[in-house]
Coordinates of C-alpha atoms in Angstrom, one line a residue:
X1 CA -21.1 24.6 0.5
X2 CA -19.9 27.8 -0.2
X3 CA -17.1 27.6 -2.5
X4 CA -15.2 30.1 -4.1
X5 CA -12.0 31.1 -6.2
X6 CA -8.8 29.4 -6.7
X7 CA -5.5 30.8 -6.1
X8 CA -6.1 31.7 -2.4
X9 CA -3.0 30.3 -1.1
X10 CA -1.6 33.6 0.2
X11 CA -4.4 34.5 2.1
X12 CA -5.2 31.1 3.2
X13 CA -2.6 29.0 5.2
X14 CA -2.2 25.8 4.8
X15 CA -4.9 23.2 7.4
X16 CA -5.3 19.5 7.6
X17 CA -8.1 18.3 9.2
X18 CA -7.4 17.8 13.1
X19 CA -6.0 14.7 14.5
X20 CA -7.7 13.1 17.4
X21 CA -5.2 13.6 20.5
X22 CA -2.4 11.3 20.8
X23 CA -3.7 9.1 23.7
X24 CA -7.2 9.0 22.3
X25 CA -5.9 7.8 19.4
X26 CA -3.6 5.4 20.7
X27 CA -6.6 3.8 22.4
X28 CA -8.2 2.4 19.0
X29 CA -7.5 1.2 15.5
X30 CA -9.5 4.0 14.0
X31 CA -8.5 6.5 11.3
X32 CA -6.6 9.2 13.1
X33 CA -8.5 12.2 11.7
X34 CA -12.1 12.6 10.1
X35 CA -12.6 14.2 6.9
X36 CA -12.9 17.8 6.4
X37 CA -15.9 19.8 6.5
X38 CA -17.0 20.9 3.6
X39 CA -16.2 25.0 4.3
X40 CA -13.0 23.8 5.0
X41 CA -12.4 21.4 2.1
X42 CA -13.8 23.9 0.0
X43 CA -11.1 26.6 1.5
X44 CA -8.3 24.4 1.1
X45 CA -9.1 22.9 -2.6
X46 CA -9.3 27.0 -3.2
X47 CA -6.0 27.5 -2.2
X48 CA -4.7 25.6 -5.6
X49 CA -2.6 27.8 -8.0
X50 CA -4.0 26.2 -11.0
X51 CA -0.3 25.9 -12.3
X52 CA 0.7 25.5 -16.8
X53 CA 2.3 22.4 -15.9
X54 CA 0.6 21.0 -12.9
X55 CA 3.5 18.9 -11.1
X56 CA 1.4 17.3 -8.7
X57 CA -0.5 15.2 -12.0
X58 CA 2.9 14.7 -13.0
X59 CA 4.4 13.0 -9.6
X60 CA 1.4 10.8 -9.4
X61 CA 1.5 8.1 -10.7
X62 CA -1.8 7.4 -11.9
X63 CA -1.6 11.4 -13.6
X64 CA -5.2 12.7 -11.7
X65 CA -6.6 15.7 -13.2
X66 CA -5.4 17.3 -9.6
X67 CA -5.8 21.1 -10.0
X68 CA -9.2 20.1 -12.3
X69 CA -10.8 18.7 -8.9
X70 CA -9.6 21.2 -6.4
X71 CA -10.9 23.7 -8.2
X72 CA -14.6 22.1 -8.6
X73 CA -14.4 21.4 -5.2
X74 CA -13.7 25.1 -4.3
X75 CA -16.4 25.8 -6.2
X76 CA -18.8 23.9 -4.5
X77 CA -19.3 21.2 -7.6
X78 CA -18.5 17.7 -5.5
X79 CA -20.2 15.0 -7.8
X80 CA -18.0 16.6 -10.7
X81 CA -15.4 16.8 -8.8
X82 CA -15.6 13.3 -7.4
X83 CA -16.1 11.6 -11.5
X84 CA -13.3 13.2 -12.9
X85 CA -11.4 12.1 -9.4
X86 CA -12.7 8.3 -10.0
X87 CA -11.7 8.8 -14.4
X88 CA -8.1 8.1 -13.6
X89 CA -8.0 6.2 -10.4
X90 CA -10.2 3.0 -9.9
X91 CA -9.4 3.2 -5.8
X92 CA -9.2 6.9 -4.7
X93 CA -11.0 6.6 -1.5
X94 CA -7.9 4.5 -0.5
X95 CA -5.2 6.6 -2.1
X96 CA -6.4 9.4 -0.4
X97 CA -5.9 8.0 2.5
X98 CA -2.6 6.3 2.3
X99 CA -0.6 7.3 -0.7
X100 CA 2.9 9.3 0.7
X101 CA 1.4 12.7 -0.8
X102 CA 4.3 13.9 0.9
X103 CA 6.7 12.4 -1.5
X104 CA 4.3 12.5 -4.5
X105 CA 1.4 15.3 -5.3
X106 CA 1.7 17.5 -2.3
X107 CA 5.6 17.0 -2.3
X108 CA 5.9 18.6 -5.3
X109 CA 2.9 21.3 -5.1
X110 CA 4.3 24.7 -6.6
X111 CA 3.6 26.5 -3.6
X112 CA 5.0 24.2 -1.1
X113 CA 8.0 25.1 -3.6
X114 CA 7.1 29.0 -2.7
X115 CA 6.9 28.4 1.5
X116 CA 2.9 28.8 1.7
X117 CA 2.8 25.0 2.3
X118 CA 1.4 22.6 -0.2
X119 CA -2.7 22.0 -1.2
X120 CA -3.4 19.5 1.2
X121 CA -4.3 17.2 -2.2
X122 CA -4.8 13.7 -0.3
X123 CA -7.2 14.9 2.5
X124 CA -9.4 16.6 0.1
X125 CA -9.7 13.4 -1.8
X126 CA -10.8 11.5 0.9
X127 CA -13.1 14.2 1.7
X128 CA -14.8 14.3 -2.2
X129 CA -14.6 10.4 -2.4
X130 CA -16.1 10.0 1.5
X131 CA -19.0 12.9 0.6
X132 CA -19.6 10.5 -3.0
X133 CA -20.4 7.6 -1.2
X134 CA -22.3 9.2 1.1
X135 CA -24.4 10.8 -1.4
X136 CA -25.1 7.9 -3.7
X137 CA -22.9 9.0 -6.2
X138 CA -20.4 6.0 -6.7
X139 CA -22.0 4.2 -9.7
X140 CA -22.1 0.4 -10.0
X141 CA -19.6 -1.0 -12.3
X142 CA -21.3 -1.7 -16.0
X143 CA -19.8 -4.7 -17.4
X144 CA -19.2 -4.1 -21.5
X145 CA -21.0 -6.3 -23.9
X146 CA -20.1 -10.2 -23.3
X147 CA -16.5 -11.1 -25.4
X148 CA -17.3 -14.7 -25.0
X149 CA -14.0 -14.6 -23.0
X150 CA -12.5 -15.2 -19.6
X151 CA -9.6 -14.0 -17.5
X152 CA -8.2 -15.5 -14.4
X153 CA -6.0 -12.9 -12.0
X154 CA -3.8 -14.1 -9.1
X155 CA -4.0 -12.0 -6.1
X156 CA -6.7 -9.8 -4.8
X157 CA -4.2 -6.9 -3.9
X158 CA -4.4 -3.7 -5.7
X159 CA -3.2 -4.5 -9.2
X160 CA -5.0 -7.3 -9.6
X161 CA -8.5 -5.3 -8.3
X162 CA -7.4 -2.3 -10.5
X163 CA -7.1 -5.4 -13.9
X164 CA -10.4 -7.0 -12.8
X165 CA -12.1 -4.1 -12.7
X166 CA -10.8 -2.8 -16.1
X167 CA -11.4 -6.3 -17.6
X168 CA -14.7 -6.5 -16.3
X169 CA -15.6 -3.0 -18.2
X170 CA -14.3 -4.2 -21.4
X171 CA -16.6 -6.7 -21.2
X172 CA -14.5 -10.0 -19.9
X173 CA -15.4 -12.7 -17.4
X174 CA -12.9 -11.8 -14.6
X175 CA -11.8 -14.4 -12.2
X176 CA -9.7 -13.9 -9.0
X177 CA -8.3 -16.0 -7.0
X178 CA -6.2 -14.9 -4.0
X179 CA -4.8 -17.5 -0.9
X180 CA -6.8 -15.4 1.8
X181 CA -9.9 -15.6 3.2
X182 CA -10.8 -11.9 2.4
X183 CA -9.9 -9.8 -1.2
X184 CA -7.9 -6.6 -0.6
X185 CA -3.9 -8.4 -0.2
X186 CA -1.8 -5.6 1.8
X187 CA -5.0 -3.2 2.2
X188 CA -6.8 -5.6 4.1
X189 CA -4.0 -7.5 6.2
X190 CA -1.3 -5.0 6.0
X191 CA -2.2 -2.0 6.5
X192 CA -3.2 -1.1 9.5
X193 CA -7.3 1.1 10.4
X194 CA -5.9 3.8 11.6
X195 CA -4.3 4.3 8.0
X196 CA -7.1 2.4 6.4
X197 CA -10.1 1.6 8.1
X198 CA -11.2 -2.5 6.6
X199 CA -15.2 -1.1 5.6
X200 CA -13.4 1.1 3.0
X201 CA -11.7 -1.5 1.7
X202 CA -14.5 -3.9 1.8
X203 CA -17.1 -1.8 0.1
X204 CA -14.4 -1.7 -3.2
X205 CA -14.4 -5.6 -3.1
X206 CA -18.2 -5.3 -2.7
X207 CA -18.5 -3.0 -5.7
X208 CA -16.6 -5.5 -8.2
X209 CA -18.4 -8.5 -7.0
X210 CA -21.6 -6.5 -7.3
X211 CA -20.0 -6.2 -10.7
X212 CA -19.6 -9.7 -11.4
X213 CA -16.1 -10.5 -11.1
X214 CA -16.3 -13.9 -9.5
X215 CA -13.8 -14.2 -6.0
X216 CA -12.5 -17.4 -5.1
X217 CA -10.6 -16.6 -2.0
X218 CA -8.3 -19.7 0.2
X219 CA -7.1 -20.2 -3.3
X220 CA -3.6 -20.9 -3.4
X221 CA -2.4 -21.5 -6.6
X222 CA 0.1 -24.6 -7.0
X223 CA -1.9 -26.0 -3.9
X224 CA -5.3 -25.8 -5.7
X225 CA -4.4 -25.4 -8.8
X226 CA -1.2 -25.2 -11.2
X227 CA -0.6 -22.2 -13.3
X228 CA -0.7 -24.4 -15.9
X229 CA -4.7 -25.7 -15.0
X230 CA -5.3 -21.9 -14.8
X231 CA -4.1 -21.2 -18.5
X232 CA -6.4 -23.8 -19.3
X233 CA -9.3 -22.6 -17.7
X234 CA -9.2 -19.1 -19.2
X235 CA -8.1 -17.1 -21.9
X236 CA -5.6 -15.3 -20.3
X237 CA -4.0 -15.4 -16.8
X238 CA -2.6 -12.2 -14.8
X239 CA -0.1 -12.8 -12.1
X240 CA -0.4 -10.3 -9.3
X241 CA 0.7 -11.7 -6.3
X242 CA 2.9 -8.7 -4.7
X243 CA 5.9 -9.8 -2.7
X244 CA 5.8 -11.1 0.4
X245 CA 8.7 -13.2 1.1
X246 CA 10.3 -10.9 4.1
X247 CA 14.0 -9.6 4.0
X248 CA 16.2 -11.7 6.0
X249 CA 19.0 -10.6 8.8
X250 CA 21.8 -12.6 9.6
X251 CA 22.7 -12.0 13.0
X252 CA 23.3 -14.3 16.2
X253 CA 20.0 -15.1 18.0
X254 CA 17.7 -14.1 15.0
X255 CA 15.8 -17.5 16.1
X256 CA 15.1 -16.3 19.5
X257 CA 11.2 -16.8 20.2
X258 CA 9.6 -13.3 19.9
X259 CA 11.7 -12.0 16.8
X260 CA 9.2 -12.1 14.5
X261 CA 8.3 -11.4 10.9
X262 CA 6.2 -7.9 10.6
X263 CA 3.6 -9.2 8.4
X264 CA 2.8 -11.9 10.6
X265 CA 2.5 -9.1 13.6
X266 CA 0.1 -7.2 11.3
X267 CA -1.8 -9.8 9.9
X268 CA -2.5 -11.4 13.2
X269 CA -3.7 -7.4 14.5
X270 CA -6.1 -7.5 11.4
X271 CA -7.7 -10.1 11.6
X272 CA -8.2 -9.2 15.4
X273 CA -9.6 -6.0 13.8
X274 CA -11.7 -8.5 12.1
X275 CA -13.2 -10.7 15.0
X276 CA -11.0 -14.0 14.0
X277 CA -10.1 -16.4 16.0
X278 CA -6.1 -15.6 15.8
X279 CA -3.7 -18.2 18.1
X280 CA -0.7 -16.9 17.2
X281 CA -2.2 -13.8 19.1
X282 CA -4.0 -14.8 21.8
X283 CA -1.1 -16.8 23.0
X284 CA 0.7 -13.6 23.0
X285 CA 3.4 -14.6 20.6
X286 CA 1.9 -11.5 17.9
X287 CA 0.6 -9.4 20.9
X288 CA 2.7 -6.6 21.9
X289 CA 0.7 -6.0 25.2
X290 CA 2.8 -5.1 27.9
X291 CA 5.9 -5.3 26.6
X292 CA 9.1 -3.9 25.5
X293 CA 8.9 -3.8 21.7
X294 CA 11.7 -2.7 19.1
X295 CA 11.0 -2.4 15.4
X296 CA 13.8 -2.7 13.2
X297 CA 13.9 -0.7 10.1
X298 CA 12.6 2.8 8.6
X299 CA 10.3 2.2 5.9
X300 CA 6.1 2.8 6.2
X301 CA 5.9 -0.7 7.3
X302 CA 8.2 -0.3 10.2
X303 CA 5.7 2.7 10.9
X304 CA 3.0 0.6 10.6
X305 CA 4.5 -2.0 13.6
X306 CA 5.4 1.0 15.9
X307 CA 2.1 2.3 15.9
X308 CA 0.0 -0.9 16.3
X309 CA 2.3 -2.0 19.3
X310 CA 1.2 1.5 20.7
X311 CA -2.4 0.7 20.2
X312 CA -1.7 -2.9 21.6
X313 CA -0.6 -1.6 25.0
X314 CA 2.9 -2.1 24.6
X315 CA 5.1 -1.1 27.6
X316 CA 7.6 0.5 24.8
X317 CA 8.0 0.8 22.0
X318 CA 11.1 1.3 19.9
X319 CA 12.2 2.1 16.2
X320 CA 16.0 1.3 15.5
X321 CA 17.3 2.2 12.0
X322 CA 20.6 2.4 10.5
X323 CA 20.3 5.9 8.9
X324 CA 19.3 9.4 9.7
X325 CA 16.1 10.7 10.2
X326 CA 16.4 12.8 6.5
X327 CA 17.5 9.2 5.0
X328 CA 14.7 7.1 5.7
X329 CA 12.2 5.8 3.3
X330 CA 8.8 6.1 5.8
X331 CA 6.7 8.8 5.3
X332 CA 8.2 12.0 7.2
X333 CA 4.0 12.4 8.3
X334 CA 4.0 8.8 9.5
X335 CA 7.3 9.6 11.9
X336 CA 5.7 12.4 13.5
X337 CA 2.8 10.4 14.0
X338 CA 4.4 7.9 15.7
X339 CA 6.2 10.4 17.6
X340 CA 2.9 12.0 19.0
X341 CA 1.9 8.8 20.1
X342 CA 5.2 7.7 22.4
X343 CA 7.5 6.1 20.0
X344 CA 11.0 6.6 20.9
X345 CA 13.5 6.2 17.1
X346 CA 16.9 5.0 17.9
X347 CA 18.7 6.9 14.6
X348 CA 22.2 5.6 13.0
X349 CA 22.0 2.2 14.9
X350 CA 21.8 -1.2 13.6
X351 CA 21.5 -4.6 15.2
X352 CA 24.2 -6.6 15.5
X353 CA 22.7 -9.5 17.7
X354 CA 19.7 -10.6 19.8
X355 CA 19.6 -11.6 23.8
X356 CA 17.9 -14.7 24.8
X357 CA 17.2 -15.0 29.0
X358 CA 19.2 -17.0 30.1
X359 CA 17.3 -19.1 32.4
X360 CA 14.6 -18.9 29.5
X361 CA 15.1 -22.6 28.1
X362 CA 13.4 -21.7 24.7
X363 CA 15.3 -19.1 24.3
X364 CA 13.0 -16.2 24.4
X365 CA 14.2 -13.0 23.1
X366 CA 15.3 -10.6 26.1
X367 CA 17.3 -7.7 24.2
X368 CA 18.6 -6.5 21.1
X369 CA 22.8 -5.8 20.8
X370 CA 23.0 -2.6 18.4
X371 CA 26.0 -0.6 17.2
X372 CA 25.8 3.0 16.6
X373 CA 26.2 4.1 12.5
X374 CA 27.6 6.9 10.6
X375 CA 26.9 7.8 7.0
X376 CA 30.0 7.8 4.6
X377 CA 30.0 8.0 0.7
X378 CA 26.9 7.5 -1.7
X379 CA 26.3 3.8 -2.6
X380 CA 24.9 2.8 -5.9
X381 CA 21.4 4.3 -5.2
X382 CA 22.8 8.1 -4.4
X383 CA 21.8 7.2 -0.8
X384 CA 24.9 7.6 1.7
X385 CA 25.8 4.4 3.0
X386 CA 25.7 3.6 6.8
X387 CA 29.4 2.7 8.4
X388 CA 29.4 1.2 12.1
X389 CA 31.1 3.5 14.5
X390 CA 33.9 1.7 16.0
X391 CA 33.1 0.5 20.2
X392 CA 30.2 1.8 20.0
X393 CA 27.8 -0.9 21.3
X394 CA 24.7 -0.8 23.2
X395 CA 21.5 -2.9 24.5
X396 CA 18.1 -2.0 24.5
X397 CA 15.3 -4.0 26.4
X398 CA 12.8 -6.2 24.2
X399 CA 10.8 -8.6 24.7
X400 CA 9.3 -8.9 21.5
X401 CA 11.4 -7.9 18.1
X402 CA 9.7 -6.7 14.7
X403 CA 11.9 -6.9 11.8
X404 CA 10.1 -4.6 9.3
X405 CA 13.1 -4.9 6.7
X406 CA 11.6 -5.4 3.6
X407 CA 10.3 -7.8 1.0
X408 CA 11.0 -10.1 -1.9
X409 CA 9.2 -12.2 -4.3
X410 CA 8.4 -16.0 -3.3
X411 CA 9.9 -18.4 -5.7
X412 CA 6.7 -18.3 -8.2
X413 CA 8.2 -21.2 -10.9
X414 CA 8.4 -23.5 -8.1
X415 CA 5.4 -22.1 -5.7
X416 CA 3.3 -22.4 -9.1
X417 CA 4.9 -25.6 -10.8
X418 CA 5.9 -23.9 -13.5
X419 CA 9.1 -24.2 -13.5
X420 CA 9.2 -22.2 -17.5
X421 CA 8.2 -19.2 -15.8
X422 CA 10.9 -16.5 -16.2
X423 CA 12.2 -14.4 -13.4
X424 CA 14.6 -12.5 -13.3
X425 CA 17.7 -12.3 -10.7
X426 CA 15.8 -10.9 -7.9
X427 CA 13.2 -13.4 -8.2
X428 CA 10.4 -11.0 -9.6
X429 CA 8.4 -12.2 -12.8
X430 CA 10.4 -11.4 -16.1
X431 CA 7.8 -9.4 -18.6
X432 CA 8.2 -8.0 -21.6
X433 CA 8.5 -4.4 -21.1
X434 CA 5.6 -3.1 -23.7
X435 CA 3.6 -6.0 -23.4
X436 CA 3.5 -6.7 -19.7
X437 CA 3.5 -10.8 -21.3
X438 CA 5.8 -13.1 -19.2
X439 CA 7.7 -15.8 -20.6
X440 CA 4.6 -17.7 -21.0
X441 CA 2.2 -17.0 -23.8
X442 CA -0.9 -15.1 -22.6
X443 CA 0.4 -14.9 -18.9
X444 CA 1.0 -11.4 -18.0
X445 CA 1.9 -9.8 -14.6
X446 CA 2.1 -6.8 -13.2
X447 CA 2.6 -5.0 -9.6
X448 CA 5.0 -5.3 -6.6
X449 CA 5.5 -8.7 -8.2
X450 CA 7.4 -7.1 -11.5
X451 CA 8.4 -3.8 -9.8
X452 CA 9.5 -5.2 -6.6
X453 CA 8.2 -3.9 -3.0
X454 CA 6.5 -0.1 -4.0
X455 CA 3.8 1.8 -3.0
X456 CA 0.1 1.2 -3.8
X457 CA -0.6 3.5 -6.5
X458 CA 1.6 2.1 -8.3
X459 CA 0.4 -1.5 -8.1
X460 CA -2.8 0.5 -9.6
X461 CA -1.2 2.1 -12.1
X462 CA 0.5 -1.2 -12.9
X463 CA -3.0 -2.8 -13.0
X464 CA -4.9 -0.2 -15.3
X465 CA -2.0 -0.9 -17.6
X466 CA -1.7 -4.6 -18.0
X467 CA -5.4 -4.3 -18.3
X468 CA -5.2 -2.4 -21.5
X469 CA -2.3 -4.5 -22.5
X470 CA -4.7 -8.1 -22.0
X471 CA -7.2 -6.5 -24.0
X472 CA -5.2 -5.7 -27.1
X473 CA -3.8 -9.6 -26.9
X474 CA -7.3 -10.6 -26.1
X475 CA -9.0 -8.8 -29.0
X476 CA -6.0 -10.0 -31.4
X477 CA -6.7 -13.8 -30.1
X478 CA -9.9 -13.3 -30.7
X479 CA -9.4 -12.3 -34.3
X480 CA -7.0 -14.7 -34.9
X481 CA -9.2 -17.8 -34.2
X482 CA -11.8 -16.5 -36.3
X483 CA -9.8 -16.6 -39.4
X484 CA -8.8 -19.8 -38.2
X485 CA -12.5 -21.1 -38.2

């Protein structure tokens, strides 16, 4: 691969690799684009300014030695590049492929700042990770020596794989136990292929059991097993169960069959994706073939539901959401996506109410009322705040309705009877904020479960932390019942 200098931005404009065409993509749950070729990674890692004060490794959250890779990858040194890629991040095959770089890394590259368009930081990832499997470079995880120890995690998402595999290193016997029947949480039942296709997920589960951490999977903890019985089994317990309770509307015909939850609508697609056996789908209740669908709200999950219902053959598809374009929390790259593949976005509108047909008995949903919004004065979060625009009601056509609104944590004390477990007033676990310890002694937690709904890296960054944190308890536990003997 012919490699070459850094600091090439001026003569080199900015190129990601090239999406597949919108109706060939629409056809299939495939990645949308392939990885780079190497010329071309190499040309665009070149293009890096090698800044002081690199703010890319500063706006991610995991802090990746970011212009240290690009420039090894200019250079034509991939295996280098891909170790001190894989020193910071313990999944960067996946955050390559679905972090916001727009929002993070590439959003805040210093010559995206200058108008010669960022590094293209998250494709090049995927391209050095991709090239390192490929190659045989990823190494097998090497357990440290045996601390006579064990830790159990709940939830196989991506703090709680991030903990195991930190755990694991420092020499632990790791234990997870997550209610599905496959490890991964959101990355597997989520997230959608053509974000993240399931074999890259898969091979990083394969790689920590290969490891030894031990998977016990249809494990639902407080149906299984109490939190308390867990504390007992091991020396410590890590509670990383991400949120999932969904965000409710109160509006009048909410109820109607075919207004339905977007997790269920994108677990039911995945495990399709999978080769289950999924009723719920082939009964059409989760299967947007055919019709008219309309997604309500703005965020990446909302972006996920448009564009499965494309790939599902619906006859339309939808997105209604009570800001502006500029105000939504999606991904700017996953709008135009969308767009490119025949989603229509219904800006500054909000439900107010859903249609049933009226000769349909069961009260199937037929359309969905909307108002049109403005946005007035800043609410607490800086972000304008939408108004309703007086008379200004309208109906759009659905026969199946998404709500993609958001999530909250489930009621852990009582999900878990243990009712001593602290939470705080949104329902996420209470920790202390050095120790990552909840209110229960050697029970820590970590994730969308503390932090509420965020993005992935951060559930990583969450999990390399509380990691460390276990360990220093661990070790001091350790100690402790030594002296004690």
């Amino acid at each position: 691969m012919a490699g070459g200098r850094t600091l090439q931005f001026v003569d080199r404009g900015q190129a990601f690799p090239a999406k597949r065409p919108a109706p060939l993509r629409a056809e299939d749950f495939r990645e949308i684009a392939d990885r780079y070729a190497p010329q071309a990674a190499g040309d665009q890692a070149g293009r890096c300014s090698q800044c002081g004060v690199p703010y890319c490794s500063v706006h991610c959250p995991l802090h990746n030695h970011i212009p240290d890779w690009l420039r090894l990858t200019a250079e034509g040194r991939l295996r280098e590049a891909y170790e001190l890629s894989n020193s910071t991040s313990t999944m960067p095959e996946i955050c390559g492929r679905i972090c916001p770089q727009d929002r993070l890394c590439e959003g805040n590259c210093v010559i995206e700042f200058s108008g010669h368009g960022a590094v293209t930081i998250g494709s090049v990832e995927k391209f050095i990770t991709d090239t390192a499997r490929e190659e045989g470079w990823v190494e097998p995880i090497v357990p440290g020596p045996d601390r006579g120890m064990s830790v159990g995690i709940i939830g196989a998402g991506p703090a709680g794989l991030a903990a195991a595999e930190y755990l694991r290193v420092y020499g632990y016997e790791v234990h997870v136990y997550d209610r599905h029947d496959r490890s991964g949480g959101l990355l597997t039942y989520g997230i959608p292929g053509f974000k993240l296709e399931k074999p890259v997920v898969m091979r990083r589960v394969d790689r920590l059991a290969a490891g030894g951490i031990v998977f016990h999977n249809d494990f639902a903890v407080g149906r299984d097993a109490s939190l308390d019985e867990l504390r007992q089994r091991h020396d410590a317990v890590l509670i990383a169960t991400g949120v999932y309770k969904a965000r409710a509307i109160k509006a009048p015909g909410v109820g109607s069959e075919g207004v339905v939850e977007a997790l269920d609508f994108l677990i039911a697609s995945n495990r399709k994706g999978f080769g289950d056996a999924v009723p719920t789908f082939d009964d059409g209740s989760l299967d947007a073939a055919g019709k008219n669908v309309v997604v309500i709200g703005g965020g990446d999950t909302a972006m996920d539901c448009v564009r499965t219902a494309v790939r599902q053959g619906a006859k339309s598809v939808k997105c209604l959401y009570r800001r502006d374009r500029a105000n939504m929390p999606g991904s700017q790259r996953e709008v135009a996506n969308a767009e490119e593949e025949g989603v229509e976005f219904v800006w500054l509108s909000a439900p107010q109410g859903f249609d049933a047909a009226s000769e349909d008995t069961i009260g199937r949903v037929s359309g969905v009322l909307a108002n049109r919004m403005r946005l007035g004065a800043p609410d607490a979060s800086g972000r304008r705040a939408p108004e309703e625009e007086p008379d200004s009601g309208f109906r759009l056509e659905a026969d199946l309705v998404i709500k993609a609104l958001g999530f909250d944590a489930e009621e852990l004390p009582k999900l878990f009877d243990a009712p001593e477990l602290g939470v705080t007033r949104w329902g996420t676990v209470l920790v202390d904020n050095k120790t990552l310890m909840t209110s229960l002694d050697g029970v820590f937690a970590a994730g969308d479960i503390v932090r509420g709904a965020s993005l992935v890296v951060w559930a990583i960054r969450d999990g390399q932390d509380v990691a460390k944190n276990m360990h220093a308890w661990l070790k001091a536990k350790a100690k402790g019942e030594r002296k004690a003997a």
